[in-house]
Amino acid sequence: MRTLFKNGRILDPSQDLDVVGSVIVEDSQIAEVGPDIDEGDVDEVYDCTGFWITPGLVDMHTHLREPGEERRETIKSGTQAAAAGGFTTICCMPNTTPPLDNAALVDFILDKAAAPEAGGVFVAPVGALTVGNNGEVISDLAALKKAGIVAASDEDYPIQNSRVMLRAMEFALQLDLPLMLHCDDRNLSAGGSMNDGATSAMLGLRGIPRSSEVTMIMRNCELALNTGCRIHIMRVSTWGGVEAIRQFKYLGAPVTCEIAPHHFVFTDEAVGEFDPNFKTTPPLRTQVDIDILVQALNDGTIDCIASDHSPHPSHLVDVPFEEAPFGSVGLETTVGAALTFLTHRNFLSPLETIRKLSTRPASILRLEAGTLKPGDTPVAQVTVIDPEIEWTVDRNKTFSHSRNNSWHGVRLKGKPLLTFCGGEIYRDAKFDASRFVAC
Amino acid sequence: MSRCVLAVRHMEAGLLQSLVYRAAELKAVVEKDGPQSQKRPRVVGLLFFENSTRTRVSFEQAAFYLGHKCVNFSAAGSSVSKGETLKDTILTLKHERLEAMVVRHSASGACALAAKYFGGPVVNAGDGQHEHPTQALGDALTILERKGTLTGLKVAIVGDVMHSRVARSNAWLLSKLGNEVRFVGPRTLIPGHTSMLPGQVHYDLRAGIADADVVMCLRLQKERMADGMISSVAEFVRMYQVNRSSIRAAKPDAIVMHPGPLNRGIELDDHIADGAQSGVTQQVTNGVFVRMAALEWVFQEDAS
């Protein structure tokens, strides 16, 4: 079986490749990539003229909610949404019910993700850093790593006790396991539901100050510098946070970080009249933050773009703002948002955009993904993106179980139209039928 | 779209002014003729998800004077205590044919949400730390009666501005009608960012109330001390109490107001609370008439 992705703009950051050409997949493996390849006899052809051909995208930060929160999302629905969003590898967060703090649950997730009815993407679980997410007792990280976690995280339960965090980093360093950290000083953010600023003051909502993020980023970076443990700061939202990360990178701390699209697009004013679809953690900040975050994406201080896909059912969202849960779905809008607000505005080149959506997250977590090099991934992972197509986000047109969507009604330019992971796992209706030929 | 009174910040100056003046008329009518009767009385639901005595009684009185009927709903002992969501409570009461709702809730923005599901007239009786429009209307009527004008005055709002819906509604109303508004209090109780609130910030009491025509004190909630937002009551009193000494910074004929319930000896001393400058009891009385004006206004749309 030979599949040809023909005549697209190949963007493979792992090889610094940006060239018009074709990709051949043979027996589920990448066989050839480049401008002048010998097509030979092929069984099927995707005409990618005008499109980008990229390594399968990698989302470091997804909430699949299963086990325990299946009304929000399941491994099946979440992986389908991921495929539709152009992702071939996703990392699922451990704040499930129960939390992902033991090896049996890792097996459960991997089994479910590999089931034929699932979305066909690779799921790389992230383990709970402490038992039951209690913030005190460190999980059996060696057992979890053996079971298949690619990192451990305190997602949603940021570790407050610095001594616990220090110990966690020492264990993780020994296991060569990166930590993905949620940086939030809960004494400063307690009771808050949006950014502490002029809008929160006007609406009478308790604010979450930037300091609650910045101080914890600084602490965690300092401990990483001190121990040598690799840490990844999840969804940085503040100008101060990104400046701290820049400084600690300069000092040689093994730190990386990600940003979620809503943090480089929306400000706290988007909350408007108490719209819980714009209640995120960390909260939406201000234009000053966005300007510096975008600059940091451009100069590489921010390594990756991650969806922070956080589904919630409508009955939990249609409540007073303060009572609503934090988060928005995002798997199916991440690429469109990145292209619309970064690439098309010349803040990121197409190659750097794909680096932040694929190659870099794969390298941070040492995943066999994020490249079109033959033999470097277990199966071929390819995403085809139409960078010019314009579309309007409709919260009801989704594979996710949930509709809490900050992007509803937003006009985006750019969309993944084809996702290939070993075989075709998603083809968008907007991928013209005439572009596919089975020979 | 039914008429609602949800937030002063969304209401036009002309409407605010006409509600205050209409309340003054209604006050005269009620004092002369007593309660009105309606050919077609309405049923007003009083939904208090948060405890209140004075505001609820005030709305009941207002409805009574207008010739309407009230139905009381309080969260304790209701389906809410069984876990019903705000949405379902509102939908239930809507289908029990309530014709207007007066809603108090501990969450900012809850009344707007209630209005969305109800579809009919909703009057905000206090939502979290957001707004309390009818309190501001009553305070405006009191100022009008005492000062003879509702414009061109210097008004200082003193105390826990951060957590006060009364402060927000009053600041919007008075600034929209052309008064100078100042927020006065300790840094811990004034929002750090006030660019979207209509007032100038002062941290010093005497500077803040200097030359003021109106000094509005806010209630200091006990839990602010537990939060460490004030170090002690004594310290707050020393720095921010409006008393016979500190009031000298304001105009000699300044009126002193308080939305209640008073913490006597904390926000105000007895000398001020019971003295000639106090507007406290008048505020309470006027609350009834502005609520009449508000209910009358929200029902007018139905008639048209």
PDB file of C-alpha atoms in Angstrom, chain B residues 5-263:
ATOM      1  CA  VAL B   5     -33.353  46.674  36.198  1.00  0.00           C
ATOM      2  CA  LEU B   6     -30.137  44.693  36.321  1.00  0.00           C
ATOM      3  CA  ALA B   7     -27.234  47.102  36.540  1.00  0.00           C
ATOM      4  CA  VAL B   8     -27.024  50.862  36.851  1.00  0.00           C
ATOM      5  CA  ARG B   9     -23.949  50.858  34.644  1.00  0.00           C
ATOM      6  CA  HIS B  10     -26.155  49.839  31.711  1.00  0.00           C
ATOM      7  CA  MET B  11     -28.934  52.361  32.444  1.00  0.00           C
ATOM      8  CA  GLU B  12     -29.169  55.773  30.856  1.00  0.00           C
ATOM      9  CA  ALA B  13     -28.991  58.940  32.935  1.00  0.00           C
ATOM     10  CA  GLY B  14     -32.435  60.002  31.750  1.00  0.00           C
ATOM     11  CA  LEU B  15     -34.022  56.781  32.941  1.00  0.00           C
ATOM     12  CA  LEU B  16     -32.241  56.901  36.292  1.00  0.00           C
ATOM     13  CA  GLN B  17     -33.369  60.449  36.835  1.00  0.00           C
ATOM     14  CA  SER B  18     -36.956  59.723  35.842  1.00  0.00           C
ATOM     15  CA  LEU B  19     -37.108  56.755  38.216  1.00  0.00           C
ATOM     16  CA  VAL B  20     -35.903  58.905  41.107  1.00  0.00           C
ATOM     17  CA  TYR B  21     -38.365  61.679  40.326  1.00  0.00           C
ATOM     18  CA  ARG B  22     -41.168  59.186  39.835  1.00  0.00           C
ATOM     19  CA  ALA B  23     -40.324  57.707  43.242  1.00  0.00           C
ATOM     20  CA  ALA B  24     -40.678  61.183  44.756  1.00  0.00           C
ATOM     21  CA  GLU B  25     -44.145  61.470  43.193  1.00  0.00           C
ATOM     22  CA  LEU B  26     -45.126  58.017  44.388  1.00  0.00           C
ATOM     23  CA  LYS B  27     -43.971  58.916  47.883  1.00  0.00           C
ATOM     24  CA  ALA B  28     -46.342  61.889  47.906  1.00  0.00           C
ATOM     25  CA  VAL B  29     -49.184  59.801  46.520  1.00  0.00           C
ATOM     26  CA  VAL B  30     -48.742  57.015  49.048  1.00  0.00           C
ATOM     27  CA  GLU B  31     -48.411  59.415  51.954  1.00  0.00           C
ATOM     28  CA  LYS B  32     -51.641  61.105  50.857  1.00  0.00           C
ATOM     29  CA  ASP B  33     -53.772  58.250  49.508  1.00  0.00           C
ATOM     30  CA  GLY B  34     -52.190  55.043  50.803  1.00  0.00           C
ATOM     31  CA  PRO B  35     -51.920  51.951  48.642  1.00  0.00           C
ATOM     32  CA  GLN B  36     -53.113  51.983  45.057  1.00  0.00           C
ATOM     33  CA  SER B  37     -55.310  49.337  43.560  1.00  0.00           C
ATOM     34  CA  GLN B  38     -54.731  47.708  40.211  1.00  0.00           C
ATOM     35  CA  LYS B  39     -57.386  46.504  37.826  1.00  0.00           C
ATOM     36  CA  ARG B  40     -55.071  43.705  37.033  1.00  0.00           C
ATOM     37  CA  PRO B  41     -52.662  43.038  39.892  1.00  0.00           C
ATOM     38  CA  ARG B  42     -49.401  41.360  39.030  1.00  0.00           C
ATOM     39  CA  VAL B  43     -47.606  38.597  40.834  1.00  0.00           C
ATOM     40  CA  VAL B  44     -44.061  39.487  41.775  1.00  0.00           C
ATOM     41  CA  GLY B  45     -41.708  36.755  42.879  1.00  0.00           C
ATOM     42  CA  LEU B  46     -39.172  37.717  45.502  1.00  0.00           C
ATOM     43  CA  LEU B  47     -36.295  35.298  45.013  1.00  0.00           C
ATOM     44  CA  PHE B  48     -33.782  35.681  47.757  1.00  0.00           C
ATOM     45  CA  PHE B  49     -30.972  33.199  47.379  1.00  0.00           C
ATOM     46  CA  GLU B  50     -29.081  35.207  49.954  1.00  0.00           C
ATOM     47  CA  ASN B  51     -30.417  36.374  53.294  1.00  0.00           C
ATOM     48  CA  SER B  52     -31.984  39.781  53.497  1.00  0.00           C
ATOM     49  CA  THR B  53     -34.660  41.290  55.647  1.00  0.00           C
ATOM     50  CA  ARG B  54     -34.746  44.938  54.837  1.00  0.00           C
ATOM     51  CA  THR B  55     -34.554  44.711  51.061  1.00  0.00           C
ATOM     52  CA  ARG B  56     -37.180  41.997  50.912  1.00  0.00           C
ATOM     53  CA  VAL B  57     -39.556  43.880  53.188  1.00  0.00           C
ATOM     54  CA  SER B  58     -38.955  46.992  51.138  1.00  0.00           C
ATOM     55  CA  PHE B  59     -39.921  45.221  47.910  1.00  0.00           C
ATOM     56  CA  GLU B  60     -42.968  43.691  49.595  1.00  0.00           C
ATOM     57  CA  GLN B  61     -44.057  47.111  50.727  1.00  0.00           C
ATOM     58  CA  ALA B  62     -43.469  48.535  47.264  1.00  0.00           C
ATOM     59  CA  ALA B  63     -45.570  45.822  45.646  1.00  0.00           C
ATOM     60  CA  PHE B  64     -48.294  46.275  48.246  1.00  0.00           C
ATOM     61  CA  TYR B  65     -48.467  50.039  47.713  1.00  0.00           C
ATOM     62  CA  LEU B  66     -48.693  49.469  43.968  1.00  0.00           C
ATOM     63  CA  GLY B  67     -51.506  46.965  44.434  1.00  0.00           C
ATOM     64  CA  HIS B  68     -49.518  43.928  43.317  1.00  0.00           C
ATOM     65  CA  LYS B  69     -49.024  40.610  45.040  1.00  0.00           C
ATOM     66  CA  CYS B  70     -45.750  39.099  46.201  1.00  0.00           C
ATOM     67  CA  VAL B  71     -44.673  35.511  46.321  1.00  0.00           C
ATOM     68  CA  ASN B  72     -41.703  34.787  48.526  1.00  0.00           C
ATOM     69  CA  PHE B  73     -39.002  32.330  47.688  1.00  0.00           C
ATOM     70  CA  SER B  74     -35.934  31.857  49.806  1.00  0.00           C
ATOM     71  CA  ALA B  75     -33.176  29.395  49.139  1.00  0.00           C
ATOM     72  CA  ALA B  76     -33.345  27.779  52.553  1.00  0.00           C
ATOM     73  CA  GLY B  77     -36.099  25.178  52.621  1.00  0.00           C
ATOM     74  CA  SER B  78     -36.570  25.353  48.854  1.00  0.00           C
ATOM     75  CA  SER B  79     -35.601  23.106  45.979  1.00  0.00           C
ATOM     76  CA  VAL B  80     -32.290  24.987  45.875  1.00  0.00           C
ATOM     77  CA  SER B  81     -31.310  23.232  49.087  1.00  0.00           C
ATOM     78  CA  LYS B  82     -32.043  20.009  47.206  1.00  0.00           C
ATOM     79  CA  GLY B  83     -29.504  20.950  44.567  1.00  0.00           C
ATOM     80  CA  GLU B  84     -31.681  22.604  41.925  1.00  0.00           C
ATOM     81  CA  THR B  85     -29.764  24.927  39.618  1.00  0.00           C
ATOM     82  CA  LEU B  86     -30.612  28.615  39.262  1.00  0.00           C
ATOM     83  CA  LYS B  87     -31.781  27.895  35.717  1.00  0.00           C
ATOM     84  CA  ASP B  88     -34.282  25.268  36.792  1.00  0.00           C
ATOM     85  CA  THR B  89     -35.558  27.341  39.705  1.00  0.00           C
ATOM     86  CA  ILE B  90     -36.196  30.258  37.363  1.00  0.00           C
ATOM     87  CA  LEU B  91     -37.854  28.071  34.730  1.00  0.00           C
ATOM     88  CA  THR B  92     -40.105  26.527  37.380  1.00  0.00           C
ATOM     89  CA  LEU B  93     -41.227  29.870  38.740  1.00  0.00           C
ATOM     90  CA  LYS B  94     -41.708  31.206  35.234  1.00  0.00           C
ATOM     91  CA  HIS B  95     -44.103  28.380  34.495  1.00  0.00           C
ATOM     92  CA  GLU B  96     -45.891  28.986  37.761  1.00  0.00           C
ATOM     93  CA  ARG B  97     -46.793  32.245  36.031  1.00  0.00           C
ATOM     94  CA  LEU B  98     -44.867  34.749  38.082  1.00  0.00           C
ATOM     95  CA  GLU B  99     -44.971  38.009  36.163  1.00  0.00           C
ATOM     96  CA  ALA B 100     -41.838  39.652  37.492  1.00  0.00           C
ATOM     97  CA  MET B 101     -38.927  38.586  39.590  1.00  0.00           C
ATOM     98  CA  VAL B 102     -36.915  40.380  42.171  1.00  0.00           C
ATOM     99  CA  VAL B 103     -33.685  38.449  42.577  1.00  0.00           C
ATOM    100  CA  ARG B 104     -30.948  38.540  45.150  1.00  0.00           C
ATOM    101  CA  HIS B 105     -28.033  36.165  44.775  1.00  0.00           C
ATOM    102  CA  SER B 106     -24.563  35.817  46.241  1.00  0.00           C
ATOM    103  CA  ALA B 107     -22.930  35.525  42.806  1.00  0.00           C
ATOM    104  CA  SER B 108     -22.122  38.551  40.671  1.00  0.00           C
ATOM    105  CA  GLY B 109     -24.043  38.399  37.399  1.00  0.00           C
ATOM    106  CA  ALA B 110     -26.652  35.934  38.685  1.00  0.00           C
ATOM    107  CA  CYS B 111     -29.539  38.337  38.053  1.00  0.00           C
ATOM    108  CA  ALA B 112     -28.603  38.765  34.410  1.00  0.00           C
ATOM    109  CA  LEU B 113     -28.567  34.985  34.103  1.00  0.00           C
ATOM    110  CA  ALA B 114     -31.974  34.808  35.803  1.00  0.00           C
ATOM    111  CA  ALA B 115     -33.295  37.397  33.339  1.00  0.00           C
ATOM    112  CA  LYS B 116     -32.036  35.308  30.431  1.00  0.00           C
ATOM    113  CA  TYR B 117     -34.002  32.254  31.541  1.00  0.00           C
ATOM    114  CA  PHE B 118     -37.057  34.113  32.837  1.00  0.00           C
ATOM    115  CA  GLY B 119     -37.618  36.253  29.774  1.00  0.00           C
ATOM    116  CA  GLY B 120     -39.854  38.628  31.753  1.00  0.00           C
ATOM    117  CA  PRO B 121     -39.087  41.610  33.957  1.00  0.00           C
ATOM    118  CA  VAL B 122     -36.323  41.102  36.510  1.00  0.00           C
ATOM    119  CA  VAL B 123     -35.197  43.550  39.160  1.00  0.00           C
ATOM    120  CA  ASN B 124     -31.784  43.016  40.691  1.00  0.00           C
ATOM    121  CA  ALA B 125     -32.009  43.146  44.466  1.00  0.00           C
ATOM    122  CA  GLY B 126     -28.277  42.654  44.867  1.00  0.00           C
ATOM    123  CA  ASP B 127     -26.017  40.259  42.945  1.00  0.00           C
ATOM    124  CA  GLY B 128     -22.795  39.327  44.664  1.00  0.00           C
ATOM    125  CA  GLN B 129     -20.370  42.194  44.654  1.00  0.00           C
ATOM    126  CA  HIS B 130     -21.665  43.542  41.374  1.00  0.00           C
ATOM    127  CA  GLU B 131     -24.658  45.860  41.724  1.00  0.00           C
ATOM    128  CA  HIS B 132     -27.631  46.794  43.863  1.00  0.00           C
ATOM    129  CA  PRO B 133     -29.522  49.237  41.648  1.00  0.00           C
ATOM    130  CA  THR B 134     -32.545  49.950  43.820  1.00  0.00           C
ATOM    131  CA  GLN B 135     -30.324  50.797  46.780  1.00  0.00           C
ATOM    132  CA  ALA B 136     -28.616  53.414  44.620  1.00  0.00           C
ATOM    133  CA  LEU B 137     -31.963  54.781  43.430  1.00  0.00           C
ATOM    134  CA  GLY B 138     -33.150  55.131  47.032  1.00  0.00           C
ATOM    135  CA  ASP B 139     -29.926  56.820  48.014  1.00  0.00           C
ATOM    136  CA  ALA B 140     -30.334  59.191  45.086  1.00  0.00           C
ATOM    137  CA  LEU B 141     -33.832  60.117  46.218  1.00  0.00           C
ATOM    138  CA  THR B 142     -32.482  60.818  49.686  1.00  0.00           C
ATOM    139  CA  ILE B 143     -29.769  63.030  48.262  1.00  0.00           C
ATOM    140  CA  LEU B 144     -32.319  64.834  46.115  1.00  0.00           C
ATOM    141  CA  GLU B 145     -34.539  65.487  49.111  1.00  0.00           C
ATOM    142  CA  ARG B 146     -31.714  66.662  51.304  1.00  0.00           C
ATOM    143  CA  LYS B 147     -29.675  68.589  48.798  1.00  0.00           C
ATOM    144  CA  GLY B 148     -32.381  69.753  46.412  1.00  0.00           C
ATOM    145  CA  THR B 149     -30.334  68.552  43.479  1.00  0.00           C
ATOM    146  CA  LEU B 150     -28.932  65.382  41.982  1.00  0.00           C
ATOM    147  CA  THR B 151     -26.080  66.907  40.100  1.00  0.00           C
ATOM    148  CA  GLY B 152     -22.867  68.787  40.704  1.00  0.00           C
ATOM    149  CA  LEU B 153     -22.277  67.269  44.141  1.00  0.00           C
ATOM    150  CA  LYS B 154     -19.119  65.801  45.618  1.00  0.00           C
ATOM    151  CA  VAL B 155     -19.811  62.317  46.907  1.00  0.00           C
ATOM    152  CA  ALA B 156     -17.344  60.203  48.886  1.00  0.00           C
ATOM    153  CA  ILE B 157     -17.988  56.458  49.181  1.00  0.00           C
ATOM    154  CA  VAL B 158     -16.074  55.233  52.205  1.00  0.00           C
ATOM    155  CA  GLY B 159     -14.983  51.782  53.341  1.00  0.00           C
ATOM    156  CA  ASP B 160     -15.057  48.338  51.737  1.00  0.00           C
ATOM    157  CA  VAL B 161     -15.500  49.427  48.120  1.00  0.00           C
ATOM    158  CA  MET B 162     -14.004  46.229  46.756  1.00  0.00           C
ATOM    159  CA  HIS B 163     -16.734  43.938  48.030  1.00  0.00           C
ATOM    160  CA  SER B 164     -19.613  46.391  47.799  1.00  0.00           C
ATOM    161  CA  ARG B 165     -22.391  46.211  45.222  1.00  0.00           C
ATOM    162  CA  VAL B 166     -23.853  49.326  46.869  1.00  0.00           C
ATOM    163  CA  ALA B 167     -20.654  51.244  46.109  1.00  0.00           C
ATOM    164  CA  ARG B 168     -20.686  50.201  42.459  1.00  0.00           C
ATOM    165  CA  SER B 169     -24.335  51.051  41.824  1.00  0.00           C
ATOM    166  CA  ASN B 170     -24.096  54.366  43.624  1.00  0.00           C
ATOM    167  CA  ALA B 171     -20.909  55.321  41.828  1.00  0.00           C
ATOM    168  CA  TRP B 172     -22.454  54.629  38.421  1.00  0.00           C
ATOM    169  CA  LEU B 173     -25.690  56.398  39.201  1.00  0.00           C
ATOM    170  CA  LEU B 174     -24.151  59.511  40.692  1.00  0.00           C
ATOM    171  CA  SER B 175     -21.451  59.858  38.069  1.00  0.00           C
ATOM    172  CA  LYS B 176     -23.972  59.426  35.270  1.00  0.00           C
ATOM    173  CA  LEU B 177     -25.993  62.271  36.771  1.00  0.00           C
ATOM    174  CA  GLY B 178     -22.971  64.544  36.831  1.00  0.00           C
ATOM    175  CA  ASN B 179     -21.602  64.249  40.343  1.00  0.00           C
ATOM    176  CA  GLU B 180     -17.990  63.831  41.422  1.00  0.00           C
ATOM    177  CA  VAL B 181     -17.485  60.389  42.936  1.00  0.00           C
ATOM    178  CA  ARG B 182     -14.584  59.398  45.168  1.00  0.00           C
ATOM    179  CA  PHE B 183     -13.758  55.995  46.593  1.00  0.00           C
ATOM    180  CA  VAL B 184     -12.157  56.157  50.018  1.00  0.00           C
ATOM    181  CA  GLY B 185     -10.717  53.251  51.955  1.00  0.00           C
ATOM    182  CA  PRO B 186      -7.636  51.175  52.718  1.00  0.00           C
ATOM    183  CA  ARG B 187      -5.635  49.746  49.817  1.00  0.00           C
ATOM    184  CA  THR B 188      -6.779  46.262  50.728  1.00  0.00           C
ATOM    185  CA  LEU B 189     -10.453  47.196  50.274  1.00  0.00           C
ATOM    186  CA  ILE B 190     -10.233  49.353  47.138  1.00  0.00           C
ATOM    187  CA  PRO B 191      -9.815  47.439  43.863  1.00  0.00           C
ATOM    188  CA  GLY B 192      -6.309  47.719  42.472  1.00  0.00           C
ATOM    189  CA  HIS B 193      -7.624  48.654  39.039  1.00  0.00           C
ATOM    190  CA  THR B 194     -10.409  51.206  38.948  1.00  0.00           C
ATOM    191  CA  SER B 195     -10.112  52.474  35.384  1.00  0.00           C
ATOM    192  CA  MET B 196     -13.467  50.924  34.514  1.00  0.00           C
ATOM    193  CA  LEU B 197     -15.199  52.271  37.622  1.00  0.00           C
ATOM    194  CA  PRO B 198     -16.397  55.875  37.730  1.00  0.00           C
ATOM    195  CA  GLY B 199     -14.538  57.395  40.650  1.00  0.00           C
ATOM    196  CA  GLN B 200     -11.267  58.753  41.954  1.00  0.00           C
ATOM    197  CA  VAL B 201      -9.470  56.807  44.658  1.00  0.00           C
ATOM    198  CA  HIS B 202      -8.357  58.237  47.987  1.00  0.00           C
ATOM    199  CA  TYR B 203      -6.666  56.229  50.697  1.00  0.00           C
ATOM    200  CA  ASP B 204      -6.830  59.006  53.251  1.00  0.00           C
ATOM    201  CA  LEU B 205     -10.231  59.614  54.799  1.00  0.00           C
ATOM    202  CA  ARG B 206      -9.911  63.324  55.375  1.00  0.00           C
ATOM    203  CA  ALA B 207      -8.554  63.987  51.903  1.00  0.00           C
ATOM    204  CA  GLY B 208     -11.253  61.765  50.434  1.00  0.00           C
ATOM    205  CA  ILE B 209     -14.177  63.479  52.110  1.00  0.00           C
ATOM    206  CA  ALA B 210     -12.730  66.992  51.872  1.00  0.00           C
ATOM    207  CA  ASP B 211     -15.433  69.416  50.843  1.00  0.00           C
ATOM    208  CA  ALA B 212     -17.875  66.536  50.221  1.00  0.00           C
ATOM    209  CA  ASP B 213     -21.623  67.120  50.050  1.00  0.00           C
ATOM    210  CA  VAL B 214     -22.389  63.481  50.652  1.00  0.00           C
ATOM    211  CA  VAL B 215     -20.426  60.892  52.629  1.00  0.00           C
ATOM    212  CA  MET B 216     -21.612  57.345  52.021  1.00  0.00           C
ATOM    213  CA  CYS B 217     -20.287  54.767  54.425  1.00  0.00           C
ATOM    214  CA  LEU B 218     -20.272  51.092  53.457  1.00  0.00           C
ATOM    215  CA  ARG B 219     -20.803  48.158  55.740  1.00  0.00           C
ATOM    216  CA  LEU B 220     -17.628  46.435  56.885  1.00  0.00           C
ATOM    217  CA  GLN B 221     -18.212  42.685  56.770  1.00  0.00           C
ATOM    218  CA  LYS B 222     -16.738  40.747  59.650  1.00  0.00           C
ATOM    219  CA  GLU B 223     -15.044  38.251  57.331  1.00  0.00           C
ATOM    220  CA  ARG B 224     -12.728  40.960  55.981  1.00  0.00           C
ATOM    221  CA  MET B 225     -10.771  40.672  59.195  1.00  0.00           C
ATOM    222  CA  ALA B 226     -10.419  36.928  58.798  1.00  0.00           C
ATOM    223  CA  ASP B 227      -9.118  37.603  55.279  1.00  0.00           C
ATOM    224  CA  GLY B 228      -6.487  39.909  56.740  1.00  0.00           C
ATOM    225  CA  MET B 229      -7.884  42.819  54.755  1.00  0.00           C
ATOM    226  CA  ILE B 230      -7.957  44.941  57.871  1.00  0.00           C
ATOM    227  CA  SER B 231      -5.596  44.354  60.723  1.00  0.00           C
ATOM    228  CA  SER B 232      -8.133  45.115  63.425  1.00  0.00           C
ATOM    229  CA  VAL B 233     -11.428  46.893  63.919  1.00  0.00           C
ATOM    230  CA  ALA B 234      -9.651  49.437  66.101  1.00  0.00           C
ATOM    231  CA  GLU B 235      -7.249  50.239  63.287  1.00  0.00           C
ATOM    232  CA  PHE B 236     -10.093  50.643  60.805  1.00  0.00           C
ATOM    233  CA  VAL B 237     -11.947  52.909  63.202  1.00  0.00           C
ATOM    234  CA  ARG B 238      -8.837  54.992  63.742  1.00  0.00           C
ATOM    235  CA  MET B 239      -8.295  55.481  60.031  1.00  0.00           C
ATOM    236  CA  TYR B 240     -11.716  55.390  58.380  1.00  0.00           C
ATOM    237  CA  GLN B 241     -14.511  55.972  60.880  1.00  0.00           C
ATOM    238  CA  VAL B 242     -16.789  58.844  60.024  1.00  0.00           C
ATOM    239  CA  ASN B 243     -17.261  60.576  63.361  1.00  0.00           C
ATOM    240  CA  ARG B 244     -17.662  64.016  64.813  1.00  0.00           C
ATOM    241  CA  SER B 245     -14.000  64.669  64.350  1.00  0.00           C
ATOM    242  CA  SER B 246     -13.350  63.322  60.845  1.00  0.00           C
ATOM    243  CA  ILE B 247     -16.602  64.693  59.402  1.00  0.00           C
ATOM    244  CA  ARG B 248     -15.198  68.219  59.802  1.00  0.00           C
ATOM    245  CA  ALA B 249     -13.262  67.666  56.581  1.00  0.00           C
ATOM    246  CA  ALA B 250     -16.544  67.505  54.657  1.00  0.00           C
ATOM    247  CA  LYS B 251     -18.887  70.428  54.024  1.00  0.00           C
ATOM    248  CA  PRO B 252     -20.651  71.569  57.207  1.00  0.00           C
ATOM    249  CA  ASP B 253     -24.015  70.543  55.753  1.00  0.00           C
ATOM    250  CA  ALA B 254     -22.802  67.248  54.321  1.00  0.00           C
ATOM    251  CA  ILE B 255     -25.166  64.342  54.725  1.00  0.00           C
ATOM    252  CA  VAL B 256     -23.890  60.999  55.922  1.00  0.00           C
ATOM    253  CA  MET B 257     -25.423  57.844  54.534  1.00  0.00           C
ATOM    254  CA  HIS B 258     -25.145  54.120  55.179  1.00  0.00           C
ATOM    255  CA  PRO B 259     -26.954  51.252  53.407  1.00  0.00           C
ATOM    256  CA  GLY B 260     -27.276  49.236  56.608  1.00  0.00           C
ATOM    257  CA  PRO B 261     -27.116  47.182  58.585  1.00  0.00           C
ATOM    258  CA  LEU B 262     -24.919  49.491  60.613  1.00  0.00           C
ATOM    259  CA  ASN B 263     -21.976  48.384  62.660  1.00  0.00           C
TER     260      ASN B 263
END
